[in-house]
Every structure is written in structure tokens, then in C-alpha cells.
């Protein structure tokens, strides 16, 4: 927007409240977990870019300003809605395990699983980063502006420096004692990058430059294939192969990497169509929660004010998690009973476990194999996949109504603690089960194998109305809690009639087992008591680390955004007057 337009607009707003709505119709939107990244996306939309163009600017900027969560050294999933064709595509940029990966790579010499941090902060936790290949693939179909221009903001901030945000500072402090302090334990470049000379975490507002990342981005802007086949690939491989705790990631693994485009999974919730990422994402579990709620006793009209409505959601979540643990994995490698899990008959039977009268404790996985033609029925063993939180979610709607809902991750805080080309490299392979079989010798679906992608909880979601028009996009970081966070937001918006922001602000309730967690400061004492009376062992948590971002299209066609107050997200609006 130029200065004159801005002045006129501000003038008209201050004088006439009513004309504000007309002048300022929101026709596009960017919601990310960081204000600098939101602005990067908005800049692209203002230049006439598509949602995919903006996603590239956002992710390359997040890589710099929110390095604890995601970046080009990591992976992600995206669902994209094409407003012209009214179709949704799913893009899979999940990391792959190197060819040298072995099923026992997370076990010590006695066959016991490694300590999580020993595995995380190592070269062998690094999978081939998939985010860039995925974005490039989506750009081939949906990009509008020149590829080389999409990295300008990130290059600018890495060259001139950006201001360390409160959350980035907090993450550095939080991870403080786990950073390598001596070269004997691991490479020190990340520690040096994130700390002052006196060893203190970079303070809030510190201007941090990353010239190596600027160089990487300039290379990518002109020759993206360098990332998988050139100097950048060589740097990534060299970093992963450093001792101690070297990994086996090779140039061949980098060159072999392919992002995947597939049809999304879709299911019905009430009259709407819910779509999201297919395997190895756990989105099928978000779908299952919502499908169970279709069959469960109906919510009362009191929405979030009625504790009984929360118990219905909790029961649907607990049933879903029991199945998720057991069956979800990379279906290029193992047979997953996805048809059974999504079949009406299975959902109807599982929903019978939900009652209004009390908690159905000791819920175990069902048998979805019985609900599909192919009764391949591998009797998978008890999973042993650990869980951490280092992820981000953003949503974008462009001026033409195309939508991106993308979750990206380096897996744990600051990934593997190794860097290459100014990027933090992921530790995504710890999203595999550390054991490959359970105590009874049954194979574990999410075990490591060369070329395999680890199971993920990331669940980018897009909801359409009955005519396939866009209705909402949502997603969140939070490890396995993502399923609970996203389901809460969908229920809040679609069933309890809340705005995107109010639904995000609702207490997060994570219901995986007989013990359920709810945020103490957001839940009312009445709700907590009611959950206990219903039969749950309730843990009042001090807070949850969701990072929900949502955009909703209202019935008048305008857009409404919501960003999670638990992180530092912002809603950026593209106005009709901006173009
Ligand atoms: N790496 C996890 C996954 O892909 C996400 C971790 C997080 O959300 O923080 O499911």
C-alpha cells in the first residue's frame, strides 16, 4: 500500500467507523507464529503473489526467525486449496531416513533404547530435509511471482539482522543446559550462533545476522537444485557425518529425495467436508475425532460452556489416540488399515464407546482390519515413538481465494543441534519408534527403515462447505497433542459457533489416556470439577504449547483470522485497497 492510500484509509477509518468495513475488506490473510514471517507473506500477497508464493517467503523467513521450530533444514506437510478448480492437494515434504539407516539405530549395545537427547542431538537423527522440495513442487503448479523474488525478505533479514523475539530467547534459555559446550560432545556452531560471547542466551531484541543463511538463500533463489545436488547438499551431508555421533546421511540420499503430491484424506463433519494430510501424517486421527463426534450424542447448544460437551470431545480423542498409536505409519512401507479406520461402520462401532454418563476407562485400540476388504491384518506391536515439540503452523489465503495450510518442523527444539548453510538440521528420525518390535516380538509399524518417512502428528487441515467452497484452514504444532489442539479448534468454530480467535483461546484439553490434561488458567473450576466427576484423572497443566493458526471465511465472504496467544503469532490482512 502506498503512503497516500494509507493516509486516506486511516483518515476514513478515524472519521467514519462504517466506511471502514467497505474500504478495508479483507481479501487475503496470512497467519503465522511470528510477526516477521507474517509480514514476509503479506508482502508477497501485496505484490500479487499466490498463497504458495507467500508460503515460500514465510517458511524461508521462519527458518531464520523461529529456528527452534522449523526451517529449510526440516520437513513439513501442506494442503492447498485451488479456488478455481475447488480441489485440494496434499504435499508431503517429510524427511526420509538415509539408505544407511538400520532398524536398531536407536538402540544401545544392550538392545535398550537410547536416551532421547542422545539420539536427538546427533548426526544420525537427521533425515533428508523435505520442505524445500515440497515448496518447489507446489510452486510448479501454483506459483505466480518469479521464484527468485520469493526469498528477498529472508535474505534481507539474514544480511541486515533481525530482532530476536521473546519466544526465541525463551527457547534458547529453555534448551540452555542441553546445548553442547565442548566439541567432544558435538559441533558448537549452533551454541555460538545463539549465545553472546559471555555464554548468555541472546537477549530479546538482539540484532542477529546470519550471512551463511543469506548465501544459502541466494543460491536457492537462483538454482534450487543446488540444495539436493550441489554445494548445499554437500554441506548438509558433512554436518550430519561429523563425529561424535555421526550419521549416515549421504549425497545419494540428498539426490534421491522426492517430495510427494497425493490426494488428501477427506471426511464429513456435519454438512462440511474436512480435508487434511494423508499418511504418514496423523491427520486421519483428526478426521476420526470429528467422525466419532458425528455419531456420538449431540453437543448441547451451550457449546463451550457445557462441560458435558467437553466430555464428548475427550472421549472421541481417547478412542482416536488408542488407534493412532498402534496403526499410523508410512504406508509406502507398512500396510495401514486406513480404509477400516475411516469406514462408517468402524466409526459407528467405536462411537458406541462414547456415553454421556461417564468416562469409558481403559480404552484400547480397535480392529480396523475387520472393516476393510483387505484383511492384511498385521498385528502391530506396542509403539515406542518419543514425542517433543519443535514445530510451527501457518495458514494463508491469497486474493484469488487459494489457500495454504502448512505445518513445518525441525522436530525437537533446534532440531539435531547441527547446522549447515546457516540452517538448523532436523532430528526428524527420532519420530520413528526406537524399538522395532515390542516385548512380544510383534513388529512396530513406525519402525525405522531406509527411505522411510517417520509417522507425524502434523495435521494441516482445510474445511470446505457442501459446495466445496473454502470455509476454514487450521493447524498447530505440539507433537502428539496436535490432534487434540486441532480438534478443539474445529469443534469450537464449527460446532460451538465461536470465532477463530475465541476457539483458539479455549483451554487446550489433551485426552490420550485415562489421565487427561487441561489448562488450569483457561478452564473454569466448574469445567475441571465436571471432568473429574465424569471419571477422569485430571491433570491441571500450567499451559500447553499449541501454536494454532486459523483462517475462517464468514458467510459475508470476509475473512477472519486467529493466532494462538500461547506463542507470538499474528494475523496479517491483505485489504482490497492494498492491490
Ligand atoms: N515432529 C513432530 C511430528 O512431526 C512434531 C513435533 C511438534 O509438533 O512440535 O509430528
Coordinates of C-alpha atoms and ligand atoms in Angstrom, one line a residue:
X1 CA 0.0 0.0 0.0
X2 CA 1.5 3.4 -0.9
X3 CA 1.6 6.2 1.6
X4 CA -1.2 8.2 0.1
X5 CA -3.6 5.3 0.1
X6 CA -2.6 4.6 3.7
X7 CA -3.3 8.1 4.8
X8 CA -6.7 8.2 3.1
X9 CA -7.6 4.9 4.6
X10 CA -6.6 5.9 8.1
X11 CA -8.5 9.2 7.7
X12 CA -11.6 7.4 6.6
X13 CA -11.4 5.0 9.5
X14 CA -11.0 7.6 12.1
X15 CA -13.9 9.7 10.8
X16 CA -16.4 7.1 9.8
X17 CA -16.5 3.8 11.5
X18 CA -18.9 2.3 9.0
X19 CA -17.0 3.0 5.8
X20 CA -14.1 1.2 7.4
X21 CA -15.6 -2.2 6.6
X22 CA -16.1 -1.2 2.9
X23 CA -12.6 0.3 2.5
X24 CA -10.9 -2.4 4.3
X25 CA -12.4 -5.6 3.0
X26 CA -10.1 -8.4 4.0
X27 CA -9.4 -10.3 0.7
X28 CA -6.4 -12.2 1.8
X29 CA -4.7 -13.2 5.0
X30 CA -1.5 -14.6 6.5
X31 CA -1.4 -16.1 10.0
X32 CA 2.0 -17.4 11.2
X33 CA 3.6 -17.9 14.6
X34 CA 5.9 -15.0 14.1
X35 CA 5.2 -11.3 13.2
X36 CA 8.3 -11.0 10.9
X37 CA 7.2 -14.1 8.9
X38 CA 3.6 -12.9 8.7
X39 CA 4.9 -9.7 7.2
X40 CA 7.0 -11.6 4.7
X41 CA 4.0 -13.5 3.5
X42 CA 1.8 -10.4 3.4
X43 CA 4.4 -8.6 1.3
X44 CA 4.2 -11.3 -1.3
X45 CA 0.4 -11.1 -1.3
X46 CA 0.5 -7.4 -1.8
X47 CA 2.8 -7.8 -4.8
X48 CA 0.1 -10.0 -6.3
X49 CA 1.6 -13.3 -5.3
X50 CA -0.2 -16.6 -4.7
X51 CA -0.7 -18.4 -1.4
X52 CA 2.1 -20.7 -2.4
X53 CA 4.4 -17.8 -3.2
X54 CA 3.7 -16.4 0.2
X55 CA 4.2 -19.8 1.8
X56 CA 7.8 -19.9 0.4
X57 CA 8.5 -16.4 1.7
X58 CA 7.0 -17.3 5.1
X59 CA 8.9 -20.6 5.5
X60 CA 12.3 -19.2 4.4
X61 CA 11.8 -16.4 7.0
X62 CA 10.6 -18.7 9.8
X63 CA 13.8 -20.7 9.2
X64 CA 15.6 -17.6 10.3
X65 CA 13.4 -16.0 13.0
X66 CA 11.8 -19.1 14.6
X67 CA 14.7 -21.6 14.2
X68 CA 13.7 -23.5 17.3
X69 CA 10.6 -24.7 15.4
X70 CA 11.0 -25.1 11.6
X71 CA 13.1 -24.3 8.6
X72 CA 14.6 -25.4 5.3
X73 CA 16.7 -27.9 7.2
X74 CA 13.4 -29.7 8.2
X75 CA 10.3 -31.2 6.8
X76 CA 6.6 -30.5 6.6
X77 CA 3.1 -31.2 5.2
X78 CA 0.9 -28.8 3.3
X79 CA -2.6 -28.9 2.0
X80 CA -3.5 -26.5 -0.8
X81 CA -7.0 -25.4 -2.0
X82 CA -7.2 -24.2 -5.5
X83 CA -10.1 -21.8 -5.7
X84 CA -10.7 -22.2 -9.4
X85 CA -10.9 -26.0 -9.5
X86 CA -12.2 -26.2 -5.9
X87 CA -9.7 -29.0 -5.3
X88 CA -7.3 -29.8 -2.5
X89 CA -3.9 -31.3 -3.0
X90 CA -1.7 -32.8 -0.2
X91 CA 2.0 -32.2 -0.4
X92 CA 4.3 -34.4 1.6
X93 CA 7.8 -32.9 2.4
X94 CA 8.5 -35.3 5.3
X95 CA 12.1 -36.2 5.8
X96 CA 13.3 -39.7 4.7
X97 CA 15.7 -42.0 6.5
X98 CA 19.0 -42.4 4.8
X99 CA 19.9 -45.6 2.9
X100 CA 22.3 -46.4 5.7
X101 CA 19.6 -46.3 8.4
X102 CA 19.1 -49.6 10.3
X103 CA 16.1 -50.8 12.4
X104 CA 18.2 -50.9 15.6
X105 CA 19.9 -47.5 15.2
X106 CA 18.2 -46.1 18.2
X107 CA 19.2 -48.9 20.5
X108 CA 22.3 -49.2 22.6
X109 CA 24.6 -52.3 22.5
X110 CA 22.4 -54.0 25.1
X111 CA 19.3 -53.5 22.9
X112 CA 17.9 -50.8 25.2
X113 CA 16.6 -47.6 23.6
X114 CA 18.9 -44.7 23.7
X115 CA 18.3 -41.7 25.9
X116 CA 16.1 -39.3 23.8
X117 CA 18.5 -36.4 23.9
X118 CA 21.5 -38.6 22.9
X119 CA 19.6 -39.6 19.8
X120 CA 18.1 -36.2 19.1
X121 CA 21.3 -34.2 19.3
X122 CA 23.2 -36.3 16.9
X123 CA 24.1 -36.7 13.2
X124 CA 22.1 -39.9 13.0
X125 CA 18.8 -38.3 13.8
X126 CA 18.9 -36.2 10.6
X127 CA 16.6 -37.1 7.8
X128 CA 16.8 -35.6 4.3
X129 CA 15.2 -32.2 4.7
X130 CA 12.0 -32.1 2.6
X131 CA 10.5 -28.7 3.0
X132 CA 12.2 -27.0 0.0
X133 CA 11.4 -29.9 -2.4
X134 CA 7.8 -29.7 -1.3
X135 CA 7.5 -26.0 -1.7
X136 CA 9.2 -26.1 -5.1
X137 CA 6.8 -28.9 -6.2
X138 CA 3.8 -26.9 -5.2
X139 CA 5.3 -23.8 -6.8
X140 CA 5.5 -25.6 -10.2
X141 CA 1.6 -25.8 -10.1
X142 CA 0.6 -22.8 -8.2
X143 CA 3.4 -20.2 -8.2
X144 CA 2.8 -16.8 -9.7
X145 CA 5.7 -14.5 -9.0
X146 CA 9.3 -15.3 -10.1
X147 CA 10.8 -17.9 -7.8
X148 CA 14.0 -15.9 -7.3
X149 CA 12.0 -13.0 -5.7
X150 CA 10.4 -15.1 -3.0
X151 CA 13.4 -15.2 -0.8
X152 CA 14.1 -11.4 -0.7
X153 CA 12.7 -10.8 2.8
X154 CA 14.6 -13.7 4.3
X155 CA 17.8 -12.7 2.6
X156 CA 17.3 -9.1 3.8
X157 CA 16.8 -10.1 7.4
X158 CA 19.7 -12.5 7.4
X159 CA 22.0 -9.9 5.9
X160 CA 20.9 -6.9 7.9
X161 CA 19.9 -8.8 11.0
X162 CA 16.6 -9.4 12.7
X163 CA 15.5 -8.8 16.3
X164 CA 15.5 -11.9 18.5
X165 CA 11.9 -12.4 19.6
X166 CA 10.8 -13.2 23.2
X167 CA 9.9 -16.7 22.2
X168 CA 13.2 -17.4 20.5
X169 CA 15.0 -16.0 23.6
X170 CA 12.9 -18.2 25.8
X171 CA 13.6 -21.3 23.7
X172 CA 17.4 -20.7 23.8
X173 CA 17.2 -20.3 27.6
X174 CA 15.0 -23.3 28.0
X175 CA 17.3 -25.5 26.0
X176 CA 20.3 -23.9 27.7
X177 CA 21.9 -26.8 29.6
X178 CA 21.4 -29.2 26.7
X179 CA 23.5 -27.2 24.2
X180 CA 26.9 -28.8 23.5
X181 CA 29.5 -26.7 25.3
X182 CA 32.5 -28.8 24.3
X183 CA 33.5 -30.0 20.9
X184 CA 33.9 -33.5 22.3
X185 CA 30.1 -33.7 22.6
X186 CA 29.2 -32.2 19.3
X187 CA 29.6 -29.3 16.9
X188 CA 29.5 -25.9 18.6
X189 CA 28.3 -23.7 15.7
X190 CA 24.7 -23.6 17.0
X191 CA 25.7 -22.7 20.5
X192 CA 27.9 -19.9 19.2
X193 CA 25.1 -18.7 16.9
X194 CA 22.6 -18.4 19.8
X195 CA 24.7 -17.1 22.6
X196 CA 26.7 -14.0 23.4
X197 CA 30.4 -14.2 24.0
X198 CA 29.8 -14.4 27.7
X199 CA 27.7 -17.5 27.3
X200 CA 24.3 -15.8 27.9
X201 CA 21.4 -16.6 25.6
X202 CA 20.8 -13.9 23.0
X203 CA 18.6 -11.4 24.7
X204 CA 15.2 -10.2 23.4
X205 CA 15.8 -7.5 20.8
X206 CA 19.4 -8.6 20.0
X207 CA 20.0 -8.0 16.2
X208 CA 21.1 -11.3 14.9
X209 CA 22.7 -11.7 11.4
X210 CA 23.1 -15.0 9.5
X211 CA 25.3 -14.3 6.5
X212 CA 25.7 -18.1 5.8
X213 CA 21.9 -18.4 5.5
X214 CA 21.8 -15.4 3.2
X215 CA 24.3 -17.1 1.0
X216 CA 22.3 -20.4 1.0
X217 CA 19.1 -18.5 0.1
X218 CA 20.8 -16.6 -2.7
X219 CA 21.9 -19.9 -4.1
X220 CA 18.4 -21.5 -3.8
X221 CA 16.8 -18.4 -5.3
X222 CA 18.9 -18.9 -8.5
X223 CA 19.4 -22.6 -8.5
X224 CA 17.2 -24.6 -6.2
X225 CA 18.6 -27.9 -7.3
X226 CA 21.9 -27.0 -5.5
X227 CA 20.1 -27.8 -2.3
X228 CA 19.8 -31.5 -3.2
X229 CA 22.6 -31.9 -5.7
X230 CA 25.2 -29.3 -5.1
X231 CA 27.2 -27.5 -2.5
X232 CA 24.3 -27.1 -0.1
X233 CA 23.7 -30.8 -0.2
X234 CA 27.4 -31.4 0.4
X235 CA 27.4 -29.1 3.5
X236 CA 24.3 -30.8 4.9
X237 CA 25.9 -34.2 4.5
X238 CA 29.2 -33.1 6.0
X239 CA 27.4 -31.7 9.0
X240 CA 25.4 -34.9 9.6
X241 CA 28.6 -37.0 9.3
X242 CA 30.6 -35.1 11.8
X243 CA 31.8 -37.1 14.8
X244 CA 30.9 -37.8 17.6
X245 CA 27.6 -39.5 16.9
X246 CA 27.9 -39.3 13.2
X247 CA 25.0 -40.0 10.9
X248 CA 25.0 -41.9 7.6
X249 CA 23.2 -39.3 5.5
X250 CA 24.9 -39.2 2.1
X251 CA 24.9 -37.2 -1.1
X252 CA 23.0 -40.0 -2.7
X253 CA 20.2 -39.7 0.0
X254 CA 20.0 -36.0 -0.8
X255 CA 19.9 -36.5 -4.5
X256 CA 17.3 -39.2 -4.2
X257 CA 14.8 -37.1 -2.2
X258 CA 11.4 -36.6 -3.8
X259 CA 8.5 -34.6 -2.3
X260 CA 5.2 -36.3 -2.9
X261 CA 1.9 -35.0 -4.1
X262 CA -1.2 -37.0 -3.2
X263 CA -4.9 -36.7 -2.8
X264 CA -5.7 -35.6 0.7
X265 CA -7.9 -37.6 3.0
X266 CA -11.3 -36.1 3.4
X267 CA -14.3 -36.9 5.6
X268 CA -17.6 -35.4 6.5
X269 CA -18.3 -33.5 9.7
X270 CA -21.9 -32.5 9.8
X271 CA -22.6 -30.9 6.4
X272 CA -18.9 -29.9 5.8
X273 CA -16.0 -31.6 4.2
X274 CA -12.9 -31.9 6.3
X275 CA -9.6 -32.5 4.4
X276 CA -6.1 -32.9 5.5
X277 CA -2.7 -34.6 5.0
X278 CA -2.6 -38.3 4.2
X279 CA -0.1 -40.8 5.8
X280 CA 2.4 -40.7 7.3
X281 CA 0.6 -37.7 8.9
X282 CA -1.8 -38.4 11.7
X283 CA -4.5 -36.2 10.2
X284 CA -6.6 -39.3 9.8
X285 CA -6.9 -39.1 13.6
X286 CA -8.3 -35.5 13.5
X287 CA -10.8 -36.9 11.0
X288 CA -11.6 -39.8 13.3
X289 CA -12.3 -37.5 16.2
X290 CA -14.7 -35.4 14.2
X291 CA -16.3 -38.5 12.6
X292 CA -16.8 -40.0 16.1
X293 CA -18.5 -36.8 17.1
X294 CA -20.8 -37.1 14.2
X295 CA -22.0 -40.4 15.7
X296 CA -21.7 -39.5 19.4
X297 CA -24.6 -38.0 21.4
X298 CA -25.1 -34.5 20.1
X299 CA -23.5 -31.4 21.7
X300 CA -25.9 -29.3 23.6
X301 CA -26.5 -25.7 22.4
X302 CA -24.4 -24.3 25.3
X303 CA -21.2 -25.0 23.4
X304 CA -18.0 -24.5 25.3
X305 CA -20.0 -23.5 28.4
X306 CA -21.4 -27.0 28.9
X307 CA -18.9 -29.4 30.5
X308 CA -20.8 -32.3 29.0
X309 CA -19.8 -31.1 25.6
X310 CA -16.1 -31.3 26.7
X311 CA -16.5 -34.9 27.8
X312 CA -17.8 -35.9 24.4
X313 CA -14.7 -34.4 22.8
X314 CA -12.5 -36.1 25.4
X315 CA -14.0 -39.5 24.8
X316 CA -13.6 -39.1 21.0
X317 CA -10.0 -38.1 21.5
X318 CA -9.1 -41.0 23.7
X319 CA -10.6 -43.6 21.3
X320 CA -8.7 -42.0 18.5
X321 CA -5.3 -41.9 20.3
X322 CA -5.6 -45.6 21.1
X323 CA -5.8 -46.4 17.4
X324 CA -3.3 -43.8 16.3
X325 CA -0.5 -45.2 18.5
X326 CA -0.9 -48.6 17.0
X327 CA -1.6 -48.2 13.3
X328 CA -0.3 -44.9 11.9
X329 CA 3.0 -45.1 9.9
X330 CA 4.4 -44.7 6.4
X331 CA 2.1 -46.7 4.1
X332 CA 4.8 -47.0 1.5
X333 CA 6.4 -49.4 3.9
X334 CA 3.7 -51.0 6.0
X335 CA 0.1 -51.9 5.5
X336 CA -2.0 -49.3 7.3
X337 CA -5.8 -50.1 7.8
X338 CA -6.7 -46.7 6.6
X339 CA -9.9 -47.8 4.9
X340 CA -11.1 -49.5 8.0
X341 CA -10.1 -46.6 10.2
X342 CA -12.1 -44.2 8.1
X343 CA -15.1 -46.5 7.3
X344 CA -18.5 -45.6 8.5
X345 CA -19.1 -49.0 10.1
X346 CA -15.9 -48.8 12.2
X347 CA -16.6 -45.2 13.3
X348 CA -20.1 -46.2 14.3
X349 CA -18.9 -49.1 16.3
X350 CA -16.1 -47.2 18.0
X351 CA -18.6 -44.3 18.8
X352 CA -20.6 -46.8 20.8
X353 CA -17.9 -46.4 23.5
X354 CA -18.9 -42.7 24.0
X355 CA -21.6 -42.1 26.5
X356 CA -22.9 -39.1 28.4
X357 CA -22.9 -41.0 31.7
X358 CA -19.3 -41.4 32.4
X359 CA -15.7 -42.0 31.3
X360 CA -15.1 -45.3 29.5
X361 CA -11.7 -46.1 31.0
X362 CA -9.1 -48.5 29.7
X363 CA -9.8 -47.8 26.0
X364 CA -7.6 -49.9 23.8
X365 CA -7.1 -49.9 20.0
X366 CA -9.9 -51.4 17.9
X367 CA -9.5 -53.7 15.0
X368 CA -10.0 -51.7 11.8
X369 CA -8.7 -54.6 9.7
X370 CA -12.1 -56.2 10.1
X371 CA -13.7 -53.2 8.4
X372 CA -11.9 -53.3 5.1
X373 CA -11.8 -55.8 2.2
X374 CA -8.1 -56.4 2.5
X375 CA -7.8 -58.1 5.9
X376 CA -4.0 -57.9 5.7
X377 CA -4.1 -57.7 9.5
X378 CA -0.5 -57.3 10.6
X379 CA -0.8 -57.4 14.3
X380 CA 1.3 -54.4 15.1
X381 CA 3.2 -54.2 18.4
X382 CA 3.1 -51.6 21.0
X383 CA 4.7 -48.4 19.8
X384 CA 7.8 -46.7 21.3
X385 CA 7.9 -43.4 19.5
X386 CA 9.0 -40.5 21.7
X387 CA 7.5 -37.0 21.5
X388 CA 8.8 -33.5 21.5
X389 CA 7.8 -30.0 20.4
X390 CA 9.6 -28.0 17.7
X391 CA 7.1 -27.1 15.1
X392 CA 5.1 -24.3 13.5
X393 CA 1.9 -23.9 11.6
X394 CA 0.7 -21.2 9.2
X395 CA -2.3 -20.5 7.0
X396 CA -2.6 -18.2 4.0
X397 CA -5.4 -17.1 1.8
X398 CA -4.5 -15.2 -1.3
X399 CA -6.6 -12.6 -3.2
X400 CA -7.9 -15.2 -5.6
X401 CA -9.1 -17.4 -2.7
X402 CA -6.4 -20.1 -2.9
X403 CA -5.4 -21.5 0.5
X404 CA -2.3 -22.9 2.1
X405 CA -2.4 -24.8 5.4
X406 CA 1.1 -25.9 6.3
X407 CA 2.8 -27.4 9.3
X408 CA 6.6 -27.5 9.3
X409 CA 9.1 -28.8 11.8
X410 CA 12.7 -29.5 12.7
X411 CA 11.2 -32.0 15.3
X412 CA 12.6 -31.0 18.7
X413 CA 13.9 -27.7 19.9
X414 CA 16.6 -26.6 17.5
X415 CA 16.4 -30.0 15.7
X416 CA 19.6 -32.1 15.9
X417 CA 21.7 -29.1 17.2
X418 CA 23.7 -29.3 13.9
X419 CA 23.8 -26.6 11.3
X420 CA 24.6 -26.4 7.6
X421 CA 24.5 -23.3 5.4
X422 CA 23.1 -21.2 8.3
X423 CA 20.2 -23.6 8.6
X424 CA 19.4 -25.9 11.6
X425 CA 19.2 -29.5 10.6
X426 CA 16.2 -31.6 11.8
X427 CA 16.2 -34.5 14.2
X428 CA 13.1 -36.0 12.5
X429 CA 14.3 -39.6 12.6
X430 CA 13.5 -39.7 16.3
X431 CA 9.9 -39.6 15.2
X432 CA 10.4 -43.3 14.4
X433 CA 9.8 -45.8 17.2
X434 CA 13.1 -46.5 19.0
X435 CA 12.2 -50.2 19.2
X436 CA 11.4 -52.1 16.0
X437 CA 9.4 -54.8 17.8
X438 CA 7.6 -54.9 21.1
X439 CA 8.1 -57.2 24.1
X440 CA 6.1 -59.9 22.4
X441 CA 8.2 -59.8 19.3
X442 CA 5.5 -58.1 17.2
X443 CA 6.8 -55.7 14.6
X444 CA 6.2 -52.0 15.2
X445 CA 4.5 -50.1 12.3
X446 CA 6.6 -47.0 12.8
X447 CA 10.0 -48.7 13.0
X448 CA 13.0 -47.2 11.1
X449 CA 13.8 -48.4 7.5
X450 CA 16.0 -46.8 4.8
X451 CA 14.0 -44.3 2.7
X452 CA 11.0 -44.5 5.1
X453 CA 9.3 -41.4 6.4
X454 CA 8.5 -41.3 10.2
X455 CA 5.0 -41.0 11.4
X456 CA 3.9 -37.5 12.1
X457 CA 1.3 -35.8 14.2
X458 CA 1.3 -32.7 12.0
X459 CA -2.2 -32.2 10.7
X460 CA -2.8 -29.3 8.4
X461 CA -6.5 -29.0 7.8
X462 CA -8.8 -27.3 5.3
X463 CA -12.6 -27.4 5.7
X464 CA -15.0 -26.9 2.7
X465 CA -18.7 -26.3 2.7
X466 CA -21.1 -28.7 1.0
X467 CA -20.4 -27.0 -2.4
X468 CA -16.6 -27.3 -2.0
X469 CA -16.2 -23.7 -1.2
X470 CA -13.5 -22.8 1.3
X471 CA -14.7 -22.5 4.9
X472 CA -11.6 -22.7 7.2
X473 CA -8.0 -23.6 7.4
X474 CA -6.3 -24.6 10.7
X475 CA -3.4 -26.5 12.2
X476 CA -1.0 -26.4 15.1
X477 CA 2.4 -27.6 16.4
X478 CA 2.6 -29.6 19.6
X479 CA 3.8 -33.1 18.9
X480 CA 1.1 -35.7 19.5
X481 CA -1.0 -33.1 21.2
X482 CA -1.6 -31.6 17.8
X483 CA -4.6 -33.9 17.3
X484 CA -6.2 -32.6 20.5
X485 CA -5.4 -28.9 19.7
X486 CA -6.7 -29.0 16.1
X487 CA -9.9 -31.0 17.0
X488 CA -10.7 -28.4 19.7
X489 CA -10.3 -25.5 17.2
X490 CA -12.5 -27.3 14.6
X491 CA -15.2 -28.1 17.2
X492 CA -15.1 -24.6 18.7
X493 CA -15.5 -22.9 15.3
X494 CA -17.9 -25.4 13.5
X495 CA -19.9 -26.7 16.4
X496 CA -19.8 -24.3 19.2
X497 CA -20.2 -21.2 17.0
X498 CA -17.1 -19.4 18.0
X499 CA -14.8 -17.0 16.2
X500 CA -11.4 -18.4 15.1
X501 CA -9.7 -16.4 17.9
X502 CA -12.2 -17.5 20.7
X503 CA -11.9 -21.1 19.6
X504 CA -8.1 -21.0 19.8
X505 CA -8.3 -19.3 23.2
X506 CA -10.4 -22.1 24.6
X507 CA -8.5 -24.2 27.1
X508 CA -6.5 -27.0 25.4
X509 CA -7.5 -30.4 26.6
X510 CA -5.3 -33.3 25.8
X511 CA -7.1 -36.6 26.2
X512 CA -4.9 -39.6 25.3
X513 CA -5.4 -42.0 28.2
X514 CA -7.4 -42.3 31.4
X515 CA -5.4 -39.2 32.6
X516 CA -6.4 -36.1 30.8
X517 CA -4.7 -32.7 30.8
X518 CA -6.4 -29.3 30.8
X519 CA -5.0 -25.8 31.1
X520 CA -5.6 -24.6 34.6
X521 CA -5.7 -20.9 33.8
X522 CA -8.1 -21.2 30.9
X523 CA -10.5 -23.8 32.1
X524 CA -13.2 -22.8 34.7
X525 CA -13.2 -24.6 38.1
X526 CA -16.6 -25.9 37.1
X527 CA -15.3 -27.5 34.0
X528 CA -12.4 -29.1 35.8
X529 CA -14.7 -30.4 38.5
X530 CA -17.1 -31.7 35.9
X531 CA -14.3 -33.6 34.2
X532 CA -13.3 -35.2 37.5
X533 CA -16.9 -36.1 38.3
X534 CA -17.2 -37.7 34.9
X535 CA -14.5 -40.1 35.9
X536 CA -11.2 -38.7 34.6
X537 CA -7.9 -38.4 36.4
X538 CA -7.5 -34.7 35.6
X539 CA -4.1 -33.1 35.5
X540 CA -4.3 -29.3 35.6
X541 CA -1.5 -28.1 33.3
X542 CA 0.1 -24.7 33.7
X543 CA -0.2 -24.3 29.9
X544 CA 0.1 -26.0 26.6
X545 CA 2.5 -25.3 23.8
X546 CA -0.1 -25.2 21.0
X547 CA 0.5 -22.7 18.2
X548 CA -2.8 -22.8 16.4
X549 CA -3.3 -20.6 13.4
X550 CA -6.7 -20.4 11.7
X551 CA -8.5 -18.5 9.0
X552 CA -12.3 -18.7 8.6
X553 CA -14.4 -17.5 5.7
X554 CA -17.5 -15.9 7.1
X555 CA -20.9 -16.0 5.4
X556 CA -20.5 -12.5 4.0
X557 CA -17.3 -13.6 2.2
X558 CA -14.9 -11.8 4.5
X559 CA -12.0 -13.5 6.3
X560 CA -11.5 -13.9 10.0
X561 CA -8.1 -14.9 11.4
X562 CA -7.0 -16.3 14.8
X563 CA -3.4 -16.7 16.2
X564 CA -2.5 -18.6 19.3
X565 CA -1.7 -16.4 22.3
X566 CA 0.4 -19.2 23.7
X567 CA 3.0 -18.3 21.0
X568 CA 3.8 -15.0 19.3
X569 CA 1.6 -15.4 16.2
X570 CA 0.0 -12.5 14.3
X571 CA -2.8 -12.2 11.8
X572 CA -1.8 -10.2 8.7
X573 CA -4.6 -8.9 6.5
X574 CA -4.5 -8.1 2.8
X575 CA -7.1 -5.5 2.1
X576 CA -8.8 -4.9 -1.2
X577 CA -7.1 -1.4 -1.2
X578 CA -3.7 -3.0 -1.0
X579 CA -3.6 -4.2 -4.5
Ligands
LIG1 N1 8.0 -33.9 14.8 C1 6.6 -33.9 15.2 C2 5.7 -34.5 14.2 O1 6.1 -34.5 13.0 C3 6.1 -32.6 15.5 C4 6.7 -32.0 16.7 C5 5.9 -30.8 17.2 O2 4.8 -30.6 16.9 O3 6.5 -30.0 17.9 O4 4.7 -35.0 14.5

